[in-house]
C-alpha positions as MATLAB code, in Angstrom:
seq = 'MTSTKSLFDRHTLYLFAGVLLVASFLLFFRLGDRALRNPDEGRYAEVAREMLRSGDWLKPTLLGVGYLRKPILFYWLTAGSFQIFGLSEWSARLVPAFASLCGVAAVFWFCIRFFSRKTALFACAILATNLMYLQVGRYLVIDAVFTLFILGALFSYYLGFHSEKNRGFWYGVFYISLALAFLAKGFIAIALAGA';
ca = [
      88.569   81.559   41.758;
      85.037   79.968   40.552;
      84.003   80.702   36.993;
      81.435   83.025   36.797;
      79.571   80.354   35.142;
      79.474   78.115   38.405;
      78.354   80.929   40.358;
      74.785   81.553   38.863;
      74.188   77.241   38.229;
      70.425   76.340   39.816;
      72.290   74.978   43.305;
      74.265   77.244   44.061;
      70.907   79.573   43.669;
      69.020   77.049   45.346;
      71.492   77.318   48.377;
      71.795   81.037   48.322;
      67.935   81.106   48.715;
      67.754   78.718   51.702;
      70.978   80.895   53.357;
      68.800   84.518   52.780;
      65.329   82.681   53.888;
      67.241   81.771   57.224;
      69.195   84.597   57.859;
      65.919   86.733   57.053;
      63.994   84.523   59.575;
      66.487   85.428   62.432;
      67.066   89.414   61.784;
      63.052   89.932   60.556;
      60.789   87.575   62.957;
      59.330   90.179   65.429;
      61.575   92.865   64.672;
      59.410   95.279   65.556;
      57.343   93.953   68.681;
      59.288   95.623   71.106;
      59.664   98.954   72.095;
      62.971  100.877   71.699;
      64.816  100.241   74.379;
      68.994  101.210   74.904;
      69.557  104.992   74.711;
      71.028  104.891   71.380;
      67.800  102.988   69.661;
      65.561  106.431   71.288;
      67.971  108.687   70.304;
      68.718  107.223   66.884;
      64.766  106.910   66.061;
      64.323  110.616   67.270;
      67.118  112.088   65.441;
      65.947  110.233   62.001;
      62.139  111.537   62.892;
      63.068  115.098   63.410;
      65.191  114.562   60.696;
      62.307  113.883   58.389;
      59.902  116.528   60.303;
      61.742  119.187   59.353;
      62.811  118.008   56.304;
      66.282  119.282   56.945;
      68.683  116.289   55.673;
      71.648  117.996   56.496;
      71.880  118.914   60.064;
      70.749  115.987   62.414;
      68.623  117.524   65.309;
      67.796  115.908   68.790;
      64.999  117.205   70.218;
      65.421  120.879   68.211;
      69.523  120.579   69.319;
      72.396  120.014   66.456;
      73.340  116.560   66.766;
      77.065  115.906   65.660;
      77.804  113.367   67.053;
      77.495  110.658   64.339;
      78.057  110.967   60.682;
      74.364  111.275   58.694;
      74.827  108.267   56.632;
      72.471  106.548   59.415;
      70.095  109.034   60.008;
      69.336  109.482   56.349;
      68.769  105.381   55.729;
      66.591  105.047   58.720;
      64.148  108.909   57.946;
      64.238  107.259   54.893;
      63.002  103.713   55.845;
      60.123  106.103   58.132;
      59.305  108.136   54.960;
      58.367  105.002   53.281;
      57.135  102.526   55.877;
      55.841  105.226   58.675;
      57.219  105.592   62.242;
      57.403  102.590   63.935;
      60.068  100.112   65.769;
      60.010   97.989   63.285;
      60.486  100.897   59.928;
      63.275  101.837   62.592;
      65.314   98.535   62.911;
      64.734   97.676   59.637;
      68.059   99.994   58.210;
      70.407   97.721   60.228;
      68.651   94.230   59.839;
      68.510   94.802   55.901;
      72.294   96.035   55.872;
      73.118   92.424   58.196;
      71.077   90.268   55.534;
      72.827   91.852   52.905;
      76.271   91.335   54.653;
      75.256   87.515   54.582;
      74.646   87.709   51.051;
      78.021   89.351   50.469;
      79.731   86.735   51.964;
      77.567   84.134   50.384;
      78.866   85.767   47.412;
      82.551   86.333   48.025;
      83.129   82.702   49.564;
      81.233   80.788   46.079;
      83.315   82.994   43.958;
      86.750   82.448   45.739;
      86.425   79.015   47.818;
      83.135   76.278   47.693;
      79.553   75.920   48.063;
      80.127   74.226   51.422;
      82.455   77.374   52.677;
      79.847   79.294   51.561;
      76.925   77.675   53.355;
      79.381   77.361   56.481;
      80.613   80.960   56.203;
      76.858   82.159   56.423;
      75.944   79.926   58.545;
      78.125   81.035   61.254;
      77.608   84.288   60.617;
      73.837   84.280   60.123;
      74.043   82.632   64.049;
      76.405   84.533   65.570;
      74.711   86.141   68.448;
      76.636   89.222   68.052;
      75.775   89.748   64.570;
      72.356   89.117   65.115;
      71.822   91.705   68.161;
      73.642   94.235   66.109;
      71.297   93.574   63.406;
      67.977   93.787   64.902;
      68.983   96.797   67.217;
      68.756  100.386   65.792;
      72.413  100.756   66.008;
      74.849  101.837   63.472;
      77.280   98.890   63.301;
      75.186   96.618   61.269;
      75.452   99.267   58.333;
      79.300  100.284   59.063;
      79.857   95.985   59.274;
      78.098   95.933   55.568;
      80.587   98.520   53.772;
      83.431   97.529   55.642;
      82.784   94.033   54.182;
      82.038   95.942   50.465;
      85.353   97.429   51.190;
      87.721   94.585   52.151;
      85.381   92.304   49.562;
      86.181   94.907   46.416;
      89.708   95.301   47.746;
      90.714   91.521   47.389;
      88.547   91.632   43.821;
      90.999   94.250   42.851;
      93.954   93.197   43.889;
      93.287   89.410   41.997;
      91.708   91.019   39.204;
      93.078   91.301   35.511;
      90.481   93.006   33.852;
      88.420   94.967   36.241;
      91.189   95.734   38.179;
      89.643   99.831   38.182;
      86.092   99.084   38.599;
      86.714   97.105   41.990;
      89.135   99.561   43.282;
      86.374  102.394   42.306;
      83.925  100.298   44.597;
      86.288   99.763   47.071;
      86.519  103.880   47.420;
      82.724  104.076   47.165;
      82.128  101.724   49.695;
      85.119  103.065   52.684;
      83.485  106.368   51.972;
      79.889  105.211   52.813;
      81.712  103.155   56.022;
      83.268  106.693   56.834;
      79.645  107.988   56.248;
      78.244  105.656   58.644;
      80.803  105.754   61.251;
      83.448  108.205   60.672;
      87.530  107.370   60.777;
      87.650  104.042   62.626;
      86.600  103.002   58.877;
      89.678  104.178   57.266;
      91.843  102.502   59.972;
      90.126   99.090   59.858;
      90.348   99.420   56.045;
      94.289  100.655   56.056;
      94.844   97.702   58.825;
];
């Protein structure tokens, strides 16, 4: 494991900033230029818009009818984005794009901590340029948020398992991340983490 001091040296911070800059460009460039596409994007945006309009943050609706097919976290995040940035394709897609960017940052941090700068750079380059990861991050779908919390759960479990002093803290982060993944996508979070 890399020492904490080397995690924050100047060269590593520049490398981290460069990785985030490239990933940000790939995820955010012209993010709101196209209309909401496939049925999922329109449906998720409408559920979040109705949640914001009605002020009822506990019962999602679609065209006024209760819509309980998916857990609620993604709708909360999208409605919050609408509330802060207004109703637009960009503000709707901001949630998965930001979650994907945080996923790249988490992979970089994990690889720097346990492996090397070179490994971190290659891992992030592979992740940030993966077409499926980019597509999920640039579309209004739940998968980017779910992936971020699954990454958080797996990384924190690994940290807890290999930690002497902070084992309880990292296991707590594991359970919180797993709970957020459950709120994003449901029981599949427990199945993936359990496997």
